Each structure stands twice: as structure tokens, then as C-alpha cells.
Tab-separated table of C-alpha atoms in Angstrom:
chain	number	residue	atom	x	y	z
A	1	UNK	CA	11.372	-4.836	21.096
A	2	UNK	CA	13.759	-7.735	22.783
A	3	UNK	CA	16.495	-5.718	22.567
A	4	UNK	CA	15.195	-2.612	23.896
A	5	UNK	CA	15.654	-1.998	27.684
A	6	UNK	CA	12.732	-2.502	29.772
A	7	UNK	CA	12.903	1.015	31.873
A	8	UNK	CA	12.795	2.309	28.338
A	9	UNK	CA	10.557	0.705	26.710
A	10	UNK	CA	8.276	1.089	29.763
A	11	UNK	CA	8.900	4.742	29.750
A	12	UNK	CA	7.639	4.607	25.707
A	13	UNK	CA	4.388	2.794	26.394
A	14	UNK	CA	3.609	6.055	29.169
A	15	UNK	CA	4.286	8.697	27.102
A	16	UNK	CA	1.837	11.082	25.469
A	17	UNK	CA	3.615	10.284	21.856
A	18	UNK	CA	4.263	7.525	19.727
A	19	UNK	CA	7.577	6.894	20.523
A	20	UNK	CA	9.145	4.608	17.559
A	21	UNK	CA	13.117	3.620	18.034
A	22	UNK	CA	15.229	2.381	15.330
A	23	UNK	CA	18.526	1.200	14.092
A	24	UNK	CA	20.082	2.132	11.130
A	25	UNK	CA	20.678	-1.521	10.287
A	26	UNK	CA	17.731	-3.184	10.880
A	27	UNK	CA	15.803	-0.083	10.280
A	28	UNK	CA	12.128	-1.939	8.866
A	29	UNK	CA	12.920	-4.726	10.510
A	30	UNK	CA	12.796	-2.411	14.220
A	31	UNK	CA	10.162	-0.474	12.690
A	32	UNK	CA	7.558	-3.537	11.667
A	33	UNK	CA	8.172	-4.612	15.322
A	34	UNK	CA	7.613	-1.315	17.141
A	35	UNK	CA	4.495	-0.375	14.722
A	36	UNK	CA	3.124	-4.044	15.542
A	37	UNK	CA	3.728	-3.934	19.285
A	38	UNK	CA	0.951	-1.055	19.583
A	39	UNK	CA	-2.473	-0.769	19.709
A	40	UNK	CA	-4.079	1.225	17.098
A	41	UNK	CA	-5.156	4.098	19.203
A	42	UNK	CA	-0.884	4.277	20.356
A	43	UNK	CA	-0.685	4.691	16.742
A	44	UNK	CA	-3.043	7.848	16.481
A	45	UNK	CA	-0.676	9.713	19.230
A	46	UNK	CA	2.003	12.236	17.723
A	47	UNK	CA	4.831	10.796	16.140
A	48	UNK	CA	8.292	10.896	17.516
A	49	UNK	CA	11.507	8.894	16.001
A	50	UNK	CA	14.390	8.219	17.710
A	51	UNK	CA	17.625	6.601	15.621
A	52	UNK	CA	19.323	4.816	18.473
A	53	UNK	CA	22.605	5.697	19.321
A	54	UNK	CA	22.381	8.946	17.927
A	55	UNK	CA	21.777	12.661	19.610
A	56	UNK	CA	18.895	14.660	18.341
A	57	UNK	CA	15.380	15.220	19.819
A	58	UNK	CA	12.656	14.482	16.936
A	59	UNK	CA	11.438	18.112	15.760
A	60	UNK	CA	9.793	17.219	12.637
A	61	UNK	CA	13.245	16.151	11.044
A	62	UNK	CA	13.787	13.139	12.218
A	63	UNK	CA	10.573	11.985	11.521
A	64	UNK	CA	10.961	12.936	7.491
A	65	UNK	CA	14.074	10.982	7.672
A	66	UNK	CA	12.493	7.915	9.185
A	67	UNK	CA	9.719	7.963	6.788
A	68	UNK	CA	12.289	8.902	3.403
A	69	UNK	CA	13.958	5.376	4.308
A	70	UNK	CA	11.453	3.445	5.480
A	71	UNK	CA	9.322	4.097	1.716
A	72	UNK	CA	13.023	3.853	-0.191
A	73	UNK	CA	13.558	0.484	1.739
A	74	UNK	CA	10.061	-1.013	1.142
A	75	UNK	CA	10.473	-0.372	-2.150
A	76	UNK	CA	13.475	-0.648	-3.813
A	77	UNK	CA	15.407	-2.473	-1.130
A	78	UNK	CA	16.039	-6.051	-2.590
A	79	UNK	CA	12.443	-7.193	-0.840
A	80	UNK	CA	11.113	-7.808	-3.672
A	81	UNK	CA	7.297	-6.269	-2.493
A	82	UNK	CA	6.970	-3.923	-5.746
A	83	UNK	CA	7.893	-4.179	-9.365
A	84	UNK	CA	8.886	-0.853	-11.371
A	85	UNK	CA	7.609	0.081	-14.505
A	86	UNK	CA	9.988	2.739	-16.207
A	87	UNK	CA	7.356	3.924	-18.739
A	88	UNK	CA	4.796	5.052	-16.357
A	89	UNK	CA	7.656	5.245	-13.943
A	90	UNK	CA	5.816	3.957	-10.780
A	91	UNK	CA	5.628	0.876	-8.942
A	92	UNK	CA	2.706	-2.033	-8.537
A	93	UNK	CA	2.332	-4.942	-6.244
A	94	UNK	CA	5.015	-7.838	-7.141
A	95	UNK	CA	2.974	-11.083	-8.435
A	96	UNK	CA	5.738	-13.312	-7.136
A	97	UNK	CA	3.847	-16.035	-5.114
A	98	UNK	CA	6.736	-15.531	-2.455
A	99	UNK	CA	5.866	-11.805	-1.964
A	100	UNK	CA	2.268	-12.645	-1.593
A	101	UNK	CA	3.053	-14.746	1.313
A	102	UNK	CA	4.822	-11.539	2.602
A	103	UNK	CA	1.291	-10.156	4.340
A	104	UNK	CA	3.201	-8.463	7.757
A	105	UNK	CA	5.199	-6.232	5.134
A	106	UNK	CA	2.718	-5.051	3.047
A	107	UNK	CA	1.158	-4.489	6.018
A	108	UNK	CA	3.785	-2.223	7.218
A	109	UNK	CA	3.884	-0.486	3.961
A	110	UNK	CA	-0.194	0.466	4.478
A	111	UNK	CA	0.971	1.352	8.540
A	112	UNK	CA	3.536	3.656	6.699
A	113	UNK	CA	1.447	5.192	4.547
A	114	UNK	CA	-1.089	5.717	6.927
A	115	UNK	CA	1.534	7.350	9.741
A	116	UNK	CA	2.546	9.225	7.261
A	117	UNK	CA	-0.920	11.051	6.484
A	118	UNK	CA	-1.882	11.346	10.496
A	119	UNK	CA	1.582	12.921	11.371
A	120	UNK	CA	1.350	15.437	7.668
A	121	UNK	CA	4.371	14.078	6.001
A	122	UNK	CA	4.743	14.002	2.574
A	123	UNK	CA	5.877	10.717	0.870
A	124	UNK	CA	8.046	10.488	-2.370
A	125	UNK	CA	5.648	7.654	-3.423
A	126	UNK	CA	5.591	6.701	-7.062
A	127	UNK	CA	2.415	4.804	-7.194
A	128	UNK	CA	-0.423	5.072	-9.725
A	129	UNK	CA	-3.767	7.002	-8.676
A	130	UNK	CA	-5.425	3.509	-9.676
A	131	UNK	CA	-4.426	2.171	-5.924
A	132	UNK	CA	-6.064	5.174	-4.574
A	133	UNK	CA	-8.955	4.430	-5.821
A	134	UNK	CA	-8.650	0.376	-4.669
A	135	UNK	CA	-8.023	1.929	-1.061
A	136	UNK	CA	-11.508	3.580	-0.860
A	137	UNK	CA	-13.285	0.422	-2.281
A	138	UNK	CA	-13.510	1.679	-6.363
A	139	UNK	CA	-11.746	-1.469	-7.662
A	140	UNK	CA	-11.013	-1.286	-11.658
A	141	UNK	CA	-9.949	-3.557	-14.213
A	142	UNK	CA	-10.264	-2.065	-17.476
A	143	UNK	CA	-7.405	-1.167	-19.909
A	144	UNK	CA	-7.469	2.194	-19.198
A	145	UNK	CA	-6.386	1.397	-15.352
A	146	UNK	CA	-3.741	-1.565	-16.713
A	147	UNK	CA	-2.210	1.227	-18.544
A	148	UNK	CA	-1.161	2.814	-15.378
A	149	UNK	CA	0.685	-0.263	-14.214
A	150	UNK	CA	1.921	-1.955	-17.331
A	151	UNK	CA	1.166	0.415	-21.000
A	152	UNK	CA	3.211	-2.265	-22.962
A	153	UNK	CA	0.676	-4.640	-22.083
A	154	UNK	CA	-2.064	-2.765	-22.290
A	155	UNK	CA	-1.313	-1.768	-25.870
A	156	UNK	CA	-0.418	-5.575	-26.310
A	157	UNK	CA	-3.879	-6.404	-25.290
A	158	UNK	CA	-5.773	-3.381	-27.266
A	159	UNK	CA	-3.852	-4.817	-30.303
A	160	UNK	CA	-5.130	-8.220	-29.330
A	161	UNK	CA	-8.853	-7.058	-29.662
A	162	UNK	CA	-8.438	-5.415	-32.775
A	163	UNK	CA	-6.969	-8.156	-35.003
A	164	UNK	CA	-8.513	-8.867	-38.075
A	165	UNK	CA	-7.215	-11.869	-38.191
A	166	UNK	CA	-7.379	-15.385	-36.360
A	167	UNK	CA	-6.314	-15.072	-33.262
A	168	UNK	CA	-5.590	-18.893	-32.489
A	169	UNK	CA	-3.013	-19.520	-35.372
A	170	UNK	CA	-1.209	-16.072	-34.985
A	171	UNK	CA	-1.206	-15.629	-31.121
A	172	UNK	CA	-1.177	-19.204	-30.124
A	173	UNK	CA	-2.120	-17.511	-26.519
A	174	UNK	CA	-3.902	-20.005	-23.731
A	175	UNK	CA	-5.504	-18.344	-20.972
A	176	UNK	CA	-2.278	-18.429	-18.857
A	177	UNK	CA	-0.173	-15.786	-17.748
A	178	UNK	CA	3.250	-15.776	-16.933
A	179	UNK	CA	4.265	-15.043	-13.179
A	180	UNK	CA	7.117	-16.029	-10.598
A	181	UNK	CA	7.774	-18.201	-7.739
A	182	UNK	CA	10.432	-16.926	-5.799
A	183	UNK	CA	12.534	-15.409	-8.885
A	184	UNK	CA	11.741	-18.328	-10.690
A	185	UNK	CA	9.667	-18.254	-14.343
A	186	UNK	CA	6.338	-19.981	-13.703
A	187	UNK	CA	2.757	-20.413	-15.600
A	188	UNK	CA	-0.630	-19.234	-13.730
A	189	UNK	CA	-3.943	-20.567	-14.994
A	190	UNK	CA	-6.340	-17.969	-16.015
A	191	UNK	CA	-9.329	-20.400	-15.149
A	192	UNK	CA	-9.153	-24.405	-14.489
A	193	UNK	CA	-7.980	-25.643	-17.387
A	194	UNK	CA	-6.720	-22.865	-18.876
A	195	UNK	CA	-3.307	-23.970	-20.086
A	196	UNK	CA	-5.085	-26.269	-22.655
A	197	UNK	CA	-7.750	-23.858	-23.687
A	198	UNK	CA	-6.681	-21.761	-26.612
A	199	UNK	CA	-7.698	-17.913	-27.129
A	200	UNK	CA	-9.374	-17.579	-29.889
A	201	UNK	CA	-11.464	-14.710	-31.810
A	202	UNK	CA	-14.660	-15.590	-29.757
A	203	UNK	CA	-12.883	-15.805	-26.660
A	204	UNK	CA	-10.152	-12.897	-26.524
A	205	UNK	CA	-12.108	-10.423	-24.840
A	206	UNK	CA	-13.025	-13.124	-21.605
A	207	UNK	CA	-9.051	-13.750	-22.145
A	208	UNK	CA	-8.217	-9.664	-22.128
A	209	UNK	CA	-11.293	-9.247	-19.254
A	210	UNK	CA	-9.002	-12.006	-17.178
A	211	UNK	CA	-5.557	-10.499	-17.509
A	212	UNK	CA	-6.338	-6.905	-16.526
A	213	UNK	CA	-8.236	-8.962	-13.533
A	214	UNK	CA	-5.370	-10.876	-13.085
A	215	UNK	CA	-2.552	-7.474	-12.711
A	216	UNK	CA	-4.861	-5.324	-11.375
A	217	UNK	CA	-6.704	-7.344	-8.374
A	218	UNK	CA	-6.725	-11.479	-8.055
A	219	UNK	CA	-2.964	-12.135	-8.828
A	220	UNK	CA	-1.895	-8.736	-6.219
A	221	UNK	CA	-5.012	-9.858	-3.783
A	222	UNK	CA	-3.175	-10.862	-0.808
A	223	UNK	CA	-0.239	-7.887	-0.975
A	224	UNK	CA	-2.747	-5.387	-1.517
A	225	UNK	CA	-5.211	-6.302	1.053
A	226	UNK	CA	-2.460	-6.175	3.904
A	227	UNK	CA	-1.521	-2.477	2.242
A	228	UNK	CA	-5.290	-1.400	2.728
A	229	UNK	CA	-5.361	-3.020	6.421
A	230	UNK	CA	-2.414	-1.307	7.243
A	231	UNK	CA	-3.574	2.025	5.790
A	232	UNK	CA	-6.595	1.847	7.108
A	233	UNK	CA	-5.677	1.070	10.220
A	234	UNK	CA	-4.926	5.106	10.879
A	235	UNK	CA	-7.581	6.553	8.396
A	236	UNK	CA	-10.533	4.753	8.387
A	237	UNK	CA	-13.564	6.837	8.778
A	238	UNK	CA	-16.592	8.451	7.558
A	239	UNK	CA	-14.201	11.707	6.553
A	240	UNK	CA	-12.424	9.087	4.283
A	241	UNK	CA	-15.600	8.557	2.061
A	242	UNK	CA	-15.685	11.903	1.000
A	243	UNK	CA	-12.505	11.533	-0.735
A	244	UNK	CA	-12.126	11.193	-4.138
A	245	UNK	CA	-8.692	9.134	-5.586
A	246	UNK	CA	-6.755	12.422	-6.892
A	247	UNK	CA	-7.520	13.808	-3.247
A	248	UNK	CA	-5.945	11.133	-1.461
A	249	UNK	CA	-3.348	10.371	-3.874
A	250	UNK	CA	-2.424	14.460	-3.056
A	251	UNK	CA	-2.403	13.636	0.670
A	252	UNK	CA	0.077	11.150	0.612
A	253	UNK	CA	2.382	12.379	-2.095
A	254	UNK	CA	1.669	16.123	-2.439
A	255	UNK	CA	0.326	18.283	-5.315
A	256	UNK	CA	1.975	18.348	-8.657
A	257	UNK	CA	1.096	21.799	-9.066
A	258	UNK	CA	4.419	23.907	-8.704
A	259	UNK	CA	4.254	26.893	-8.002
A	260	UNK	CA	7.706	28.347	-7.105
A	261	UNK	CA	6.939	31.734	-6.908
A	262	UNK	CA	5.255	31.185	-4.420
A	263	UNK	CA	8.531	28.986	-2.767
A	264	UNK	CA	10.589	31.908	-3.216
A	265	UNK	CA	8.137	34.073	-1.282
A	266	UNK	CA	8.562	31.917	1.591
A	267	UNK	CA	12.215	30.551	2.040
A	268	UNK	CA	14.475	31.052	4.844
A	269	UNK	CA	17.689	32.410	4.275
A	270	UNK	CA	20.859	31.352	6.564
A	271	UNK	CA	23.898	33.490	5.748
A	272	UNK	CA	22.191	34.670	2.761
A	273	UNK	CA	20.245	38.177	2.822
A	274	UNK	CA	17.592	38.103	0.276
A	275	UNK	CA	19.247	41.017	-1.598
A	276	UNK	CA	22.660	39.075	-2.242
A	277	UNK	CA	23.729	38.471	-5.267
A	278	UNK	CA	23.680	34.670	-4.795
A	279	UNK	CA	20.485	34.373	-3.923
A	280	UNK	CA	19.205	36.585	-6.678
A	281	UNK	CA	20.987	34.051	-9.507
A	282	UNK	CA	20.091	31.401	-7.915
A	283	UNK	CA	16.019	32.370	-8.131
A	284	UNK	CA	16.742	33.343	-11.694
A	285	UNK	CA	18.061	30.336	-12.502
A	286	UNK	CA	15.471	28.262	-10.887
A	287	UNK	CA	12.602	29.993	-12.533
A	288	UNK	CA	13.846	29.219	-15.988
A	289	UNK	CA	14.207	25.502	-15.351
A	290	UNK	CA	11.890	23.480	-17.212
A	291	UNK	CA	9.362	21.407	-14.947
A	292	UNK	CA	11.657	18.223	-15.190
A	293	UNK	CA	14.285	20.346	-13.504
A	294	UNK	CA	12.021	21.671	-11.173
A	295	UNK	CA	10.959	18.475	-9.792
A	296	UNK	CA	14.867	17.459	-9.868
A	297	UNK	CA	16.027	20.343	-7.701
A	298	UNK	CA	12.915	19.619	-5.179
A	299	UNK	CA	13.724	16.252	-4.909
A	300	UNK	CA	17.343	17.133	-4.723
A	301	UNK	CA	16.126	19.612	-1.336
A	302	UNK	CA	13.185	18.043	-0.043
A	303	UNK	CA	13.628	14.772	-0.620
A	304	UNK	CA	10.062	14.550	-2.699
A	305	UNK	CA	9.590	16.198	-6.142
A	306	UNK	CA	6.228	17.128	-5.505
A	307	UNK	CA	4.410	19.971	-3.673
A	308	UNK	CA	2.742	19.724	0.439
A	309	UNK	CA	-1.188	19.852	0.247
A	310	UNK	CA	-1.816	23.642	-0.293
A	311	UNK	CA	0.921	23.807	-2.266
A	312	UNK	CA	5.035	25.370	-2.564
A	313	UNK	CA	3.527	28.087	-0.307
A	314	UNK	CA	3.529	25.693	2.842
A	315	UNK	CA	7.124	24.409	2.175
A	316	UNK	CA	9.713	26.169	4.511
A	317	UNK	CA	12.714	26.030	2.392
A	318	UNK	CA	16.111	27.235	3.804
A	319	UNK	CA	18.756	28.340	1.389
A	320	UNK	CA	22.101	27.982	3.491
A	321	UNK	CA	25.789	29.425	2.779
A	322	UNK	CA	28.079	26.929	3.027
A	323	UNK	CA	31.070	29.204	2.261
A	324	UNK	CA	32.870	31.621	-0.341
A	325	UNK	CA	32.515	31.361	-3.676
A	326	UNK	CA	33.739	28.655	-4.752
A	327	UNK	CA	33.347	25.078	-7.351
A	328	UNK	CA	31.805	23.257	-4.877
A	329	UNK	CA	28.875	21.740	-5.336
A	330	UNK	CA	26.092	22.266	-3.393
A	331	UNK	CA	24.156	19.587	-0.881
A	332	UNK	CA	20.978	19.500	0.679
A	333	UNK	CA	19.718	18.144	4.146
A	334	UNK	CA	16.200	16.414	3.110
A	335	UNK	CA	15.162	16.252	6.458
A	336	UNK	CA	14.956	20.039	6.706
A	337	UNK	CA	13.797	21.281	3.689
A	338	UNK	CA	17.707	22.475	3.781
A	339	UNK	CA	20.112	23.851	0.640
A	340	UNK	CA	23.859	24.839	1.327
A	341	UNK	CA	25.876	26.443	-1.611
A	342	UNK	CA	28.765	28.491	-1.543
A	343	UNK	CA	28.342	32.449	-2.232
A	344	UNK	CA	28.448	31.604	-6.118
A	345	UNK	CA	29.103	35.198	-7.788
A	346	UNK	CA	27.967	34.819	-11.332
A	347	UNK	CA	24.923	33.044	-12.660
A	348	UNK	CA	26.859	30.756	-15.041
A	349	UNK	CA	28.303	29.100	-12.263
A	350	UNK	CA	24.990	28.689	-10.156
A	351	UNK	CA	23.701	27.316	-12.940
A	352	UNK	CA	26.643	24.908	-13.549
A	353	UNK	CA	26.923	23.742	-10.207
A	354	UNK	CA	23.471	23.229	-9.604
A	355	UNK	CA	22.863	21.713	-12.437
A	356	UNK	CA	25.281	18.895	-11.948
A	357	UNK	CA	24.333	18.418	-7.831
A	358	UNK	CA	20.309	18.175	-8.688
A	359	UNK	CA	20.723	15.638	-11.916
A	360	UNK	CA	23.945	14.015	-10.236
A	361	UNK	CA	22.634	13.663	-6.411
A	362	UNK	CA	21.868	10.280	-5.737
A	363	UNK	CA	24.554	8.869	-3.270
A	364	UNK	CA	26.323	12.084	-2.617
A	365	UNK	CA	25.146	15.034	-2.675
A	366	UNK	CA	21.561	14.299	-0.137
A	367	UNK	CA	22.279	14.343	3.820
């Protein structure tokens, strides 16, 4: 890092941990330097982050936090690397020929990942299982994995295949697909030539065979085999053949299995006492919300709205006072599993105020 110190950055390269310093506003670009600038067995050593400029020594915290921005940044931070899909709400590679060039990102996304999984941390990754299964070499193009990515087309296509009709007059589809080159519309070629040849009822399921192809590995090649270079970097091994795609898939972003009584059983309580009043409304409350709401309020505290391998029972939430009763709403500190409320007295109001910070909290109410 140029603009690191060199008694510092020496002192980094000795230490016993993977020492990664970043600033706030040039946070991936600091991090896809430092992660680059090591050797993959300086990767393998324990993780600690250090936000320059600020206090703090990296207890498990600072780490989360690191990670929580570094994913949110990669992803939905104008770079354009992944395209969202609000039906299946989850993200796939970007076919823009200008993010494909983008190899050293993707890259960092797979060294994220894979940090992630060494050092235990949980990621708030909205990613089909289909990628999971790319990572340990089970490539798949059917419809069944296109409607992970893209359903619209996938029905679209299904449709396609099932027409009784002819294809050529009512479609008037070539085998072309339509892509981007740096924001801007463009045609791809299925196959040479393929702008002037016409799908037609013999031909549509070559066309269909060469779009799902097309989304799911040749036209995302390049992006995704940085990602896998990058992940693999940390977890290759024979352990990782052992793994099936759900298994993976739960070591990265968690378990959707939510099981809260068993979250209750193990929370921390600071200023609370497990008998108070608060506390008991507030656990009443939770256990009637719906799963949506669930998720919502451990998003809201966590940061992720899904489980840590083994499940709620290994999350160490802390439940916090933050003051009287009162109408304030209450925040959370994702980096420490942390939720601050006031000393609510009656249930209608826990349920009030909570209700508003957990489906209301992006932008204000997550530290």
C-alpha cells in the first residue's frame, strides 16, 4: 500500500495475523490492494481489520463490519459487477462486456468470499445456490437453473418450446441475444452468423439450449472464473469435494432455518434482567412475527437475515437499554450482534416501535 508507512507496513508483513488496513473512502479500492499484496498462505493467517484513523482493536467486530461493506460495495455500489433480479431477489454476474474486462474485482469478490468462510463470518449474500454448485465444478444450464437467475425468461423460453404454432412468423427471434457494452444496448451472436439465422420450430430448442448457455456460463465466463479463483484461493481442498451446493451455500450465508427460541435462550442482556418487563414484550412480540419479519428484525440486528452454521443457537445476541421508556426508536450495532431500545412498558408500543425501526432501517437506524 503506497500510502501506508513503511515501519508499518513492515510491522504487518511480521505479524502472526492478517493484518488488512482500510479507509473509509477508498475502502475496496485499499482492500483489493492489501488482499493482492499477499501471498496466499498470509491469507490463511487470522484476520484482523483495522479502519485507519480510527481507535478500536479488531475483536471480531471490526472484522463483520469490514466484510458487511466490502459485500454491500461489490454489489450494489455503482460498479456495475452484478445485476439484481427482484423476483428471485438475488444477484448474477453482469453481462456487460465492460464488467467482464473487470477480472481483479471479481477476483476480490471470490478473495471476499473466501476470507469470509476461513475467518467464520457470515455474509448477507443474495446469490442463487446455482453458483454454488459452478464453484465446486457442477456447471448447469437447464431452465430449471435459469429460473434462479432470470424466471421471466425462463418462463419466456418454456413458452417458446411449447408453441403450437410457427415460431418464425410469430417470434421473428434470430439466435442473438441482447447484452451491453458499457451501459450501452448491444446485439451478441448466439453462433457465427446468428443474427441472420432465424429460430424456427426445428431449431428453438438449439436456440433455448444457447440462451440458458449464454446467462448461465459463456456470456458470465470471464467474471465468474475470477470469482472461483478468488474463492478458491482460501478453500481449495480435498475437504471441499465433499460438499454438496446447499452446504456451501450455508457456509457462506448461514442457515435459513430460524429457530428463535433457541435465540432467546442465548442472548445477552445489558441493562435488561431477563425478568423485566421489556424484555418479556419484546420476546412476545418477536415470536409472533411472521418469518418475513423475522428475517427483517435479524437483518435489522445482525446485519444478515439468515442464521450462523448450527443455527440461532450460536448467535450471541445482546439486547441493550438505551434509556427510559420512551418513543424512540430503537437501533442496532451490526457489528455486535447489538439491539438498544428504551425500557418500553407496554407491548403495543414494542411492537410499534419495532416495527417501524426493522421495516424502516436502512440509512438510519443500523450503526
Amino acid at each position: 500500500l503506497a500510502w501506508l508507512p513503511a515501519d508499518v507496513a513492515a510491522a504487518d508483513a511480521a505479524a502472526p495475523f492478517l493484518v488488512l488496513r482500510v479507509r473509509r473512502a477508498s475502502l475496496v479500492e485499499d482492500a483489493l490492494e492489501s488482499l493482492a499484496g499477499n501471498t496466499p498462505l498470509s491469507l490463511l493467517k487470522p484476520l484482523r481489520v483495522v479502519f485507519v484513523g480510527e481507535e478500536g482493536i479488531d475483536e471480531g467486530g471490526l472484522r463483520k463490519e469490514l466484510f458487511q461493506l466490502l459485500i454491500e460495495a461489490l454489489f450494489t455500489g455503482g460498479y456495475g459487477l452484478f445485476v439484481w433480479n427482484e423476483e428471485v431477489r438475488c444477484f448474477w454476474f453482469s453481462r456487460d462486456s465492460l464488467a467482464q474486462e473487470g477480472a481483479a474485482d471479481y477476483l476480490l469478490v471470490g478473495l471476499v468470499v473466501g476470507l469470509a468462510i476461513h475467518n467464520g463470518i457470515i455474509l448477507d449474500l443474495k446469490v442463487p445456490t446455482l453458483l454454488f454448485s459452478q464453484v465446486l465444478g457442477e456447471p448447469s444450464a437447464s431452465l430449471e437453473s435459469l429460473k434462479q437467475v432470470d424466471p421471466e425468461l425462463a418462463r419466456g423460453l418454456a413458452q417458446l418450446l411449447e408453441f403450437d404454432g410457427d415460431v418464425e412468423v410469430t417470434f421473428m427471434a434470430t439466435f442473438t441475444v441482447a447484452a451491453t457494452a458499457c451501459g450501452e444496448p448491444k446485439t451478441v451472436e448466439l453462433l457465427p452468423g446468428g443474427a441472420d439465422r432465424p429460430v424456427t420450430n426445428e431449431s428453438r430448442e438449439e436456440y433455448v439450449r444457447l440462451v440458458v448457455e449464454h446467462i448461465l456460463l459463456t456470456g458470465v465466463r470471464p467474471a465468474f472464473d475470477a470469482f472461483r479463483r478468488g474463492l478458491l484461493t482460501l478453500c481449495d481442498g480435498p475437504a471441499l469435494s465433499f460438499l454438496s451446493p446447499e452446504v456451501l451455500e450455508e457456509l457462506v450465508c448461514g442457515t435459513p432455518h430460524l429457530d428463535f427460541a433457541a435465540l432467546q435462550a442465548n442472548t445477552r442482556y445489558d441493562g435488561f434482567r431477563e425478568t423485566d418487563v421489556t424484555v418479556k414484550h419484546f420476546w412476545e412480540v418477536v415470536h409472533a412475527y411472521s418469518t418475513d419479519e423475522k428475517r427483517a428484525l435479524l437483518a435489522f440486528a445482525t446485519g444478515c437475515d439468515r442464521a450462523p452454521v448450527g443455527g440461532l443457537g450460536k448467535l450471541k445476541l445482546i439486547l441493550q437499554k438505551s434509556g427510559p421508556d420512551s418513543m424512540a426508536l430503537p437501533h442496532s450495532h451490526t457489528c455486535f450482534n447489538l439491539l438498544a431500545m428504551p425500557a418500553y412498558t407496554s407491548r403495543g408500543k414494542m411492537r410499534d416501535r419495532l416495527g417501524i425501526a426493522i421495516h424502516n432501517a436502512k440509512g438510519f437506524g443500523l450503526m
